[in-house]
Coordinates of C-alpha atoms and ligand atoms in Angstrom, one line a residue:
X891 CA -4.8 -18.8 -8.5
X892 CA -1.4 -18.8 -6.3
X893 CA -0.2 -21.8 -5.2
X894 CA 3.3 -20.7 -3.7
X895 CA 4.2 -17.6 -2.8
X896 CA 6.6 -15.5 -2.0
X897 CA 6.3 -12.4 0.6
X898 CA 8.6 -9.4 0.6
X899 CA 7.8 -7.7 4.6
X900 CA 6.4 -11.0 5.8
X901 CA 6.5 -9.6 9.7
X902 CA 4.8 -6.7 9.2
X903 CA 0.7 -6.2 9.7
X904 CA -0.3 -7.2 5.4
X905 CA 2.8 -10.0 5.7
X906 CA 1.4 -11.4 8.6
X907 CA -2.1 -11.2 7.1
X908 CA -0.8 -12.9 4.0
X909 CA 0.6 -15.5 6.4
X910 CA -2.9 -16.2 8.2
X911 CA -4.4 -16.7 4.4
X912 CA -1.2 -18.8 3.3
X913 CA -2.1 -21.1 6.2
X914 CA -5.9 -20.9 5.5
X915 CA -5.2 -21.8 1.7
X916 CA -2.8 -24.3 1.7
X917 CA -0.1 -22.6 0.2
X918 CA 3.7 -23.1 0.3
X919 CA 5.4 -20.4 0.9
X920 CA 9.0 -19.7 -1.3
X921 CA 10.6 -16.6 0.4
X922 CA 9.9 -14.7 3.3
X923 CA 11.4 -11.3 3.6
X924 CA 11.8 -8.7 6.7
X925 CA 13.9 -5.3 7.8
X926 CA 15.1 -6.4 11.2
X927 CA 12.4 -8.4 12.9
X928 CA 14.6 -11.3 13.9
X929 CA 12.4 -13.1 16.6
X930 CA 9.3 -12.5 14.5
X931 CA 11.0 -14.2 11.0
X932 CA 12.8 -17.5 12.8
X933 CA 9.5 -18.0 14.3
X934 CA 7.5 -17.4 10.9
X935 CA 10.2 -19.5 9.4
X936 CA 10.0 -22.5 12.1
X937 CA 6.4 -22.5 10.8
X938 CA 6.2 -22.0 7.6
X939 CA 9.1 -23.6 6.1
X940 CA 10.3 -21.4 3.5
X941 CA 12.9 -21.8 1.1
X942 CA 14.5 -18.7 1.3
X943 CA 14.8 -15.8 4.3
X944 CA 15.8 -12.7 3.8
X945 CA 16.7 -9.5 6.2
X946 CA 17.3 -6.6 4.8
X947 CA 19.5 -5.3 7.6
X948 CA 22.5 -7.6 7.3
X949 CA 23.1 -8.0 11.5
X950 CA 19.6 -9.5 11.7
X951 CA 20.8 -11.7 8.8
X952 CA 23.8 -12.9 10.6
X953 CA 21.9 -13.4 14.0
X954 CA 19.0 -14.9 11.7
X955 CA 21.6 -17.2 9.8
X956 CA 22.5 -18.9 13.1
X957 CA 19.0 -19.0 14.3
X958 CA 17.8 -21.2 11.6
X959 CA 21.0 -23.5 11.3
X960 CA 19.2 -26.6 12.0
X961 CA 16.8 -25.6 9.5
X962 CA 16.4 -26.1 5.5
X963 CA 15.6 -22.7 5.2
X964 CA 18.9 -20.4 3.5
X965 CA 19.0 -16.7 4.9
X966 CA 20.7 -13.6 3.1
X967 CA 20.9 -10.3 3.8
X968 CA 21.3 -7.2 2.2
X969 CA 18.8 -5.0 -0.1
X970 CA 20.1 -6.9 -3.2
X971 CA 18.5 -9.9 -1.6
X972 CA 15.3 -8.6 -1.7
X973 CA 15.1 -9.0 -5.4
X974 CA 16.2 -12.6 -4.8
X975 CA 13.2 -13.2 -2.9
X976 CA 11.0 -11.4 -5.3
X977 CA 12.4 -13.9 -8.4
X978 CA 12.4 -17.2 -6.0
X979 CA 11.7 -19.6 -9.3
X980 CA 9.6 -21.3 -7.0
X981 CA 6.7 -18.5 -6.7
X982 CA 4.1 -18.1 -8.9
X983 CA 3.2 -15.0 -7.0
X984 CA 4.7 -12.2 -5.2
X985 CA 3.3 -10.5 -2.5
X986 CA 4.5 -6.8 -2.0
X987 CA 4.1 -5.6 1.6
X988 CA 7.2 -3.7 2.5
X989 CA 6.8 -0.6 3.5
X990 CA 8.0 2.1 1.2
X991 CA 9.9 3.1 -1.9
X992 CA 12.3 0.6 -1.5
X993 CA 10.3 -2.0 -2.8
X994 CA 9.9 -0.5 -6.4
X995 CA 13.2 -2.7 -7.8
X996 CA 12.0 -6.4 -6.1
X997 CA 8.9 -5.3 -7.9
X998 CA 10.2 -4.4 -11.1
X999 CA 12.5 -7.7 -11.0
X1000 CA 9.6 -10.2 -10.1
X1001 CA 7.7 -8.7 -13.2
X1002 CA 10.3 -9.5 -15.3
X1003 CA 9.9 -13.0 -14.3
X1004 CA 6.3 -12.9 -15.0
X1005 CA 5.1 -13.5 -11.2
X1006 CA 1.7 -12.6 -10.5
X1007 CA 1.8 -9.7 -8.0
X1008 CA -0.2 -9.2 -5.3
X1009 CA 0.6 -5.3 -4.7
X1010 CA 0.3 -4.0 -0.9
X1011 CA 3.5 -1.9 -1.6
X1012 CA 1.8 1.7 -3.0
X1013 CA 4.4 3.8 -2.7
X1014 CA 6.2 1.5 -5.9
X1015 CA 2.9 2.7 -8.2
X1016 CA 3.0 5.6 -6.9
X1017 CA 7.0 6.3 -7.5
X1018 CA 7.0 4.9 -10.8
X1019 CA 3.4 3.6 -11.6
X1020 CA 4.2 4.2 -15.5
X1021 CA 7.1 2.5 -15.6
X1022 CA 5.9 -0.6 -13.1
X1023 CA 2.9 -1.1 -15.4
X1024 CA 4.4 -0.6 -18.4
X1025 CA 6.7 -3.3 -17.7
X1026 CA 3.6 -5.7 -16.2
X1027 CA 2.1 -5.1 -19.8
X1028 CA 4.9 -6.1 -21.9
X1029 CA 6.0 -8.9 -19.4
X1030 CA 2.0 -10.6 -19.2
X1031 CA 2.5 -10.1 -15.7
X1032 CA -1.0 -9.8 -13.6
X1033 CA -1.0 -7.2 -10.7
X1034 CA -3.8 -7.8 -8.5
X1035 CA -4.6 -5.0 -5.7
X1036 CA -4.3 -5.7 -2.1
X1037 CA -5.4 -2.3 -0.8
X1038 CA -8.6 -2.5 -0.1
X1039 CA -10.1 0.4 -1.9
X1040 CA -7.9 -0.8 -5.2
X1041 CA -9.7 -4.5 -4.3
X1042 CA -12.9 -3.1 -3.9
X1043 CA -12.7 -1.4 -7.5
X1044 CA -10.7 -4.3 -8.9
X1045 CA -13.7 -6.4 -8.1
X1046 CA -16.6 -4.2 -9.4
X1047 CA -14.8 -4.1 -12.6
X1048 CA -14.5 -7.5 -13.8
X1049 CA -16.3 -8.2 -16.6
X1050 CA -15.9 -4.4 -17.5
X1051 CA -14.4 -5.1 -21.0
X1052 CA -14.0 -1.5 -22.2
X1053 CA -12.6 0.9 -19.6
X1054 CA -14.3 3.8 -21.2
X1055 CA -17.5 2.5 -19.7
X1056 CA -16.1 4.0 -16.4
X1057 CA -16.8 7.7 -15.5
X1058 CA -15.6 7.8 -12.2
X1059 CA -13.8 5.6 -9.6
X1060 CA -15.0 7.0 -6.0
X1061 CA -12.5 6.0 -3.2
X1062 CA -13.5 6.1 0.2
X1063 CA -11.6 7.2 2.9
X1064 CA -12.3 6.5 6.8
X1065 CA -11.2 10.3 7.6
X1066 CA -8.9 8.9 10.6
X1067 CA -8.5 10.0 13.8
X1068 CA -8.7 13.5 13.3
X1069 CA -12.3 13.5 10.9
X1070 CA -13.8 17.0 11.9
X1071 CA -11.1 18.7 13.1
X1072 CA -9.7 22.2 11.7
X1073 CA -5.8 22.6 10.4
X1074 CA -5.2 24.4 14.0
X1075 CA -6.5 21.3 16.4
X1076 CA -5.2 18.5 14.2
X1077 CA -1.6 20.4 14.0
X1078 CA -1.5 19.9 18.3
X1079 CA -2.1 16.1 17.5
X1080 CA 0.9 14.0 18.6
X1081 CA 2.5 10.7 17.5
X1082 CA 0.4 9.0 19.6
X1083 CA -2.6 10.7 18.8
X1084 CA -1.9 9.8 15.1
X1085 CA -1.0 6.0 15.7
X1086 CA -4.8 5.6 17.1
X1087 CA -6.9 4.6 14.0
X1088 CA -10.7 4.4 14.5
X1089 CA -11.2 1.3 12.3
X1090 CA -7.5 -0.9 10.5
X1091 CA -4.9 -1.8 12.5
X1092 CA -2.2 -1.5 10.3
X1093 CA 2.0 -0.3 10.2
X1094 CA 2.7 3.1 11.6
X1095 CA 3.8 4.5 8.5
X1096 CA 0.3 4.3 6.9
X1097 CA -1.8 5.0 10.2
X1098 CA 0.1 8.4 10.2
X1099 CA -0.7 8.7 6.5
X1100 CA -4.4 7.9 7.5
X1101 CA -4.4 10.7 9.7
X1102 CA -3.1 13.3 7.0
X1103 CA -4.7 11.5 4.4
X1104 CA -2.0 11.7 2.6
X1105 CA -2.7 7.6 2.5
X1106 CA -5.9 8.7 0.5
X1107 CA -3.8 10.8 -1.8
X1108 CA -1.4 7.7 -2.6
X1109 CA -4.0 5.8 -3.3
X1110 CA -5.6 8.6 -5.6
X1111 CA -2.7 8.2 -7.7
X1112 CA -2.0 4.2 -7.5
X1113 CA -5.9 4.4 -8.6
X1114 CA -5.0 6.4 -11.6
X1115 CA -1.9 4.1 -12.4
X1116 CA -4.1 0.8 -11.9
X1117 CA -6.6 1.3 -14.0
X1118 CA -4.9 4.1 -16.3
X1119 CA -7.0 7.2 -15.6
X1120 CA -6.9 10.6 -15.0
X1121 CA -7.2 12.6 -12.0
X1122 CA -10.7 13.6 -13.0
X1123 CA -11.9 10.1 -12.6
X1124 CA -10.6 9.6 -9.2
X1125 CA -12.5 11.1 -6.5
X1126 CA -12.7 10.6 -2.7
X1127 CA -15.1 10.5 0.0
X1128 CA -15.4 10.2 3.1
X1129 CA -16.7 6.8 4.4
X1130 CA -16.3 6.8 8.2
X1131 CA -17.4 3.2 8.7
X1132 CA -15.5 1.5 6.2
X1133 CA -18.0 -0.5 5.2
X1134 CA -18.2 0.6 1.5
X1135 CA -14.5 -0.2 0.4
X1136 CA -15.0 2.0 -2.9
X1137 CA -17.3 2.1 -6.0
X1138 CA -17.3 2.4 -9.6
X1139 CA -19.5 4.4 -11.7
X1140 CA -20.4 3.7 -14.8
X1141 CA -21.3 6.0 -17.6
X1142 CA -24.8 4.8 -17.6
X1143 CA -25.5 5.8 -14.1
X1144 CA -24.9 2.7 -12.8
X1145 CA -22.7 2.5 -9.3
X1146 CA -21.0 -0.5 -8.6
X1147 CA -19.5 -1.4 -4.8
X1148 CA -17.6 -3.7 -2.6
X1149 CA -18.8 -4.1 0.9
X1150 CA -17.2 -5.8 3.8
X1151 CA -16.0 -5.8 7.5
X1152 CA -13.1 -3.4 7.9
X1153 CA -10.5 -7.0 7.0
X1154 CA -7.4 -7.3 5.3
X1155 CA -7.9 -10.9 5.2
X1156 CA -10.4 -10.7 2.7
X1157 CA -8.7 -8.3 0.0
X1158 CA -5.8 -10.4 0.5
X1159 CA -7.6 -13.5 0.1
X1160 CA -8.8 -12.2 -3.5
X1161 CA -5.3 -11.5 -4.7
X1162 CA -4.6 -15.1 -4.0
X1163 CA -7.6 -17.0 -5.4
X1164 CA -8.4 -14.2 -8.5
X1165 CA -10.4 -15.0 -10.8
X1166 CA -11.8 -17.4 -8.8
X1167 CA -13.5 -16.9 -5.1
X1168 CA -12.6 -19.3 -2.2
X1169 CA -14.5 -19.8 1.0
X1170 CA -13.1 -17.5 3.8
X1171 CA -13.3 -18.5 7.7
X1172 CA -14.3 -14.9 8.8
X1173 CA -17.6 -14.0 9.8
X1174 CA -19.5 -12.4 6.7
X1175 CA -20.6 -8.6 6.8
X1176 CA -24.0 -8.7 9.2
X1177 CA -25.9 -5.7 7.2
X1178 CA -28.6 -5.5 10.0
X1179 CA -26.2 -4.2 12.6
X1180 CA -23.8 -3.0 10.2
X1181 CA -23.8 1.8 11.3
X1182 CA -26.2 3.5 9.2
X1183 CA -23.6 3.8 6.0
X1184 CA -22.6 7.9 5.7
X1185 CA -20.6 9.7 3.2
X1186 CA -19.2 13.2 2.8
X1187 CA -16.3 15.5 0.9
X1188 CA -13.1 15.2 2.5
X1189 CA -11.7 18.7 4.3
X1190 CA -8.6 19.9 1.8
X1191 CA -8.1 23.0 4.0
X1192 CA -7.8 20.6 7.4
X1193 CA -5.7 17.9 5.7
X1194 CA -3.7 19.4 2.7
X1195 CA -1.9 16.1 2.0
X1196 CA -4.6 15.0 0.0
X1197 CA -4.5 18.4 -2.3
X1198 CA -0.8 18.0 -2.5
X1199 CA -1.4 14.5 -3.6
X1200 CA -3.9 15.6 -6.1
X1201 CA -1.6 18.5 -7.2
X1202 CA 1.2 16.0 -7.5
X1203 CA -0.7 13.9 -9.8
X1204 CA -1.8 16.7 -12.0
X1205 CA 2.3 17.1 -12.6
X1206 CA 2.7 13.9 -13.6
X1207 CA 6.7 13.1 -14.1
X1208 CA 8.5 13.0 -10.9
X1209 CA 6.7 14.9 -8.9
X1210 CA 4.7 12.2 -7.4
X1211 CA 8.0 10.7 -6.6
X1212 CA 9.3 13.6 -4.6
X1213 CA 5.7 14.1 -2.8
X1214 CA 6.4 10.0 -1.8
X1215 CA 9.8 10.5 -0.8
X1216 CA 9.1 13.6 1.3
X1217 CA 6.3 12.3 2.9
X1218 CA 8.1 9.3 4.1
X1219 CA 11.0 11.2 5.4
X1220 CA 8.7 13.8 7.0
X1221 CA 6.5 11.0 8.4
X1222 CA 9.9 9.5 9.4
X1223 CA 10.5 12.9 11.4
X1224 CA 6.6 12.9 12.9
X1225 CA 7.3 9.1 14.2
X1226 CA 10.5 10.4 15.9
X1227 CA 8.6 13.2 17.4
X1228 CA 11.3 15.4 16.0
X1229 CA 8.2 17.3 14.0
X1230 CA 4.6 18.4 14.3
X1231 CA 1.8 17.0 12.5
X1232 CA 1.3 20.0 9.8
X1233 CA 4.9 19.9 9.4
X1234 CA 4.7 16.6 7.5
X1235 CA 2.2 18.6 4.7
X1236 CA 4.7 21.5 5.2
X1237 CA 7.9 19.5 4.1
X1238 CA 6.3 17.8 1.2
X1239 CA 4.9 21.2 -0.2
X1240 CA 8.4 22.1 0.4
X1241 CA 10.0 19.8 -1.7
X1242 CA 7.3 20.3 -4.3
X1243 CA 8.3 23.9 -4.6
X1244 CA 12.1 23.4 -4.6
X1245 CA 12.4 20.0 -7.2
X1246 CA 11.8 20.6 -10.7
X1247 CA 9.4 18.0 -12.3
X1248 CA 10.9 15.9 -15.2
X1249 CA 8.9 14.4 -17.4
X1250 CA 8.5 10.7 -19.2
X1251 CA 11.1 10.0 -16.5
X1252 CA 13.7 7.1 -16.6
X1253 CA 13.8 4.5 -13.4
X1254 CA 16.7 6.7 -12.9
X1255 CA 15.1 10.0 -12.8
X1256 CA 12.6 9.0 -10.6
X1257 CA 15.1 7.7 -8.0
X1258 CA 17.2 10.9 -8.2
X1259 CA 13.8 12.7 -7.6
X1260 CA 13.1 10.6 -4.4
X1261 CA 16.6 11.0 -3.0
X1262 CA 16.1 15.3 -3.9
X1263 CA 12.9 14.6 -2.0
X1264 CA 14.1 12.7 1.0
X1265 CA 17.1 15.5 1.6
X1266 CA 15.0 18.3 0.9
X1267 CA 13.2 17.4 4.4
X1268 CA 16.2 16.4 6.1
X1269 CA 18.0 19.9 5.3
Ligands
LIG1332 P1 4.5 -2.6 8.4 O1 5.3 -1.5 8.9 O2 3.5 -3.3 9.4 O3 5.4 -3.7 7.8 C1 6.4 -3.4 6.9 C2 7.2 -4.6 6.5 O4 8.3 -4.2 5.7 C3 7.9 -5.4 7.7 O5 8.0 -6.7 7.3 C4 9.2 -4.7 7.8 O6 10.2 -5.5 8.4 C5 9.5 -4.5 6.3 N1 10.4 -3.3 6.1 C6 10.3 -2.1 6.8 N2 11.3 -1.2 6.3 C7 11.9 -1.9 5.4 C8 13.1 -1.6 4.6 N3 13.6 -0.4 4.6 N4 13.5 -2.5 3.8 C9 13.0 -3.7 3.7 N5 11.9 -4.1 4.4 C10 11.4 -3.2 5.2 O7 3.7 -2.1 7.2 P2 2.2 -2.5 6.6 O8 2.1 -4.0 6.6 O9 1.2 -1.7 7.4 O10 2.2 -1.9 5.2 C11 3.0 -2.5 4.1 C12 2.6 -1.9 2.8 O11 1.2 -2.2 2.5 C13 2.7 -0.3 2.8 O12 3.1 0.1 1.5 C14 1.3 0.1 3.1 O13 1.0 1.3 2.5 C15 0.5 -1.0 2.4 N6 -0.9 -1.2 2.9 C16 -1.0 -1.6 4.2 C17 -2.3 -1.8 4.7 C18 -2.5 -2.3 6.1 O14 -3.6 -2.7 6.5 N7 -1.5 -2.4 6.9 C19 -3.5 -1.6 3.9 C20 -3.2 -1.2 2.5 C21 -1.9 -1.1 2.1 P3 10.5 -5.3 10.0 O15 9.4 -6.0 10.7 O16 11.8 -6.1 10.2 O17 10.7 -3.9 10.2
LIG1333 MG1 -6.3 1.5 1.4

């Protein structure tokens, strides 16, 4: 059970989630850290009293510093800081909900120091899952899912002492905005299309991996580092209500599930309180006017993220680092309007072809793979 916290991407839309539960809970909050959201921070700062604040971008630390000058709360800036907020001595837990690869080192460091971590941040498992829960092992650190499929299977597996039990772990996947249509229509989708979820409002980096499903892919793989299985385990369907927030079955037939309103409160909420349930102010799931619940197979052909995903994950070794790095630079591009929607698969096939996969990689390796990635797109 956390009792303080700290947050690494406090403004964005799991940080200010996390903040909402903070507030519910009771709990004191250690370090708060953002990119370049100034207004957003002094104000989350003013309320929340933290002991530490942290922008990454060192202007907004500066203009932040003198913000908060006739506060208790010390700012620093820089990406080294980051990892200063994620070993705060004064957390017991760490919540990760920056948005990409750069959160893999804050990670890394606040499992050294044994804090529970409360993992929004999938790109770091998916980068370097080995290594990230290799270290968690041999620190007794406790990583506890945020996402909400990762919750969903978290939850239907406690009590599950012996992990062969498991046959499969079945993700489900909203499909996004562009559920139904072919590769043609949903390449002629623009930024704003993309940006336009049907049911989570979240950060436009993931609602644009929504709509490629390359988020589903990620999590394919964070799925298999989690809970240490292979890709045959993991499968995906599509959910469109996101009701069903994923299932477990069992080898005795048996199908296990988490259900809930489409709310990152609650996931959250379970990182925080696990192994124990507290009471949550949000109105429970209402089953009798809940959509008739509906599932089908995902379209590969449509969205190719997720097969590149998959394919990735069959590698193994880097190249789940280079289909991450690729896919945020590409996604980067699509954002900018600089690319078309297919073109984001396009890139990170590209840079699939081009980097050659290492194997049992180093933390090294791995980041040498994602900057190969990340230039491979921009070339
Ligand atoms: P947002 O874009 O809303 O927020 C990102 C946060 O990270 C902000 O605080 C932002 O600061 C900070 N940040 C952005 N870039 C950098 C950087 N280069 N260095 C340091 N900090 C940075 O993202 P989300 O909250 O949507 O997602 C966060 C993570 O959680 C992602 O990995 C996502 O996949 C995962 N996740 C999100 C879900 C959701 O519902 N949103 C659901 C499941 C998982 P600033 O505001 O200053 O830019
Ligand atoms: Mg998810």
């Amino acid at each position: 059970m956390a009792n303080t916290i700290s947050i690494l991407g406090s403004t964005g839309s799991i940080g200010r989630q996390t903040l909402d539960v903070a507030e519910q809970m009771g709990l004191r909050l250690a370090a708060l850290t953002a990119h370049s959201s100034v207004e957003r921070m002094e104000a989350q700062c003013r309320r929340f009293q933290p002991e530490l604040a942290v922008m990454t971008d060192e202007d907004a630390a500066k203009d932040l510093s003198v913000r908060l000058a006739d506060t208790g709360t010390k700012v620093l800036g820089g990406f080294a800081a980051l990892t200063e907020a994620a070993t705060h001595p004064a957390a017991d837990t760490v919540v990760t909900a920056v948005v990409g690869m750069v959160g893999l080192k804050p990670t890394l460091a606040a499992i050294r120091e044994k804090k529970r971590i409360a993992l929004a941040n999938k790109e770091t498992l998916v980068c370097a899952g080995e290594l990230v829960m290799d270290a968690a092992d041999a620190a007794g650190a406790e990583i506890v899912p945020v996402d909400s499929e990762h919750s969903a299977i978290f939850q239907c597996i406690q009590g599950c002492a012996d992990r062969r039990e498991i046959k499969r772990l079945i993700l489900t996947c909203s499909g996004g905005p562009f559920y139904g249509m072919t590769y043609e229509e949903a390449g002629k989708m623009t930024r704003a299309d993309a940006l336009r979820h049907p049911n989570w409002s979240m950060g436009p980096k993931i609602t644009v991996d929504c709509a490629t499903l390359m988020n589903k892919g990620l999590e394919v793989i964070e799925a298999m580092r989690l809970y240490r299985l292979p890709l045959s385990q993991v499968d995906v369907m599509i959910h469109r209500q996101s009701i069903v927030h994923s299932l477990v079955e069992y080898r005795d037939g048996a199908v296990l599930a988490q259900l809930g309103t489409p709310d990152m409160h609650l996931p959250i909420r379970y990182a925080m309180t696990y192994p124990k349930r507290g009471e949550n102010p949000a109105p429970p799931l209402d089953l009798l006017h809940c959509p008739p619940l509906t599932f089908a197979k995902p379209d590969r052909e449509s969205f190719p993220c997720l097969r590149l995903a998959e394919e990735a994950a069959g590698a193994g070794g880097t190249a789940c680092a280079v289909l991450n790095g690729a896919n945020e630079e590409a996604v980067k591009l699509f954002l900018a309007e600089k690319i078309g929607f297919q073109d984001i698969p396009r890139l990170v096939a590209k840079a699939r072809m081009e980097i050659p996969v290492v194997q049992s990689p180093s933390l090294e390796e791995i980041l040498e793979a994602d900057r190969a990635a990340r230039a491979c797109v921009l070339r």
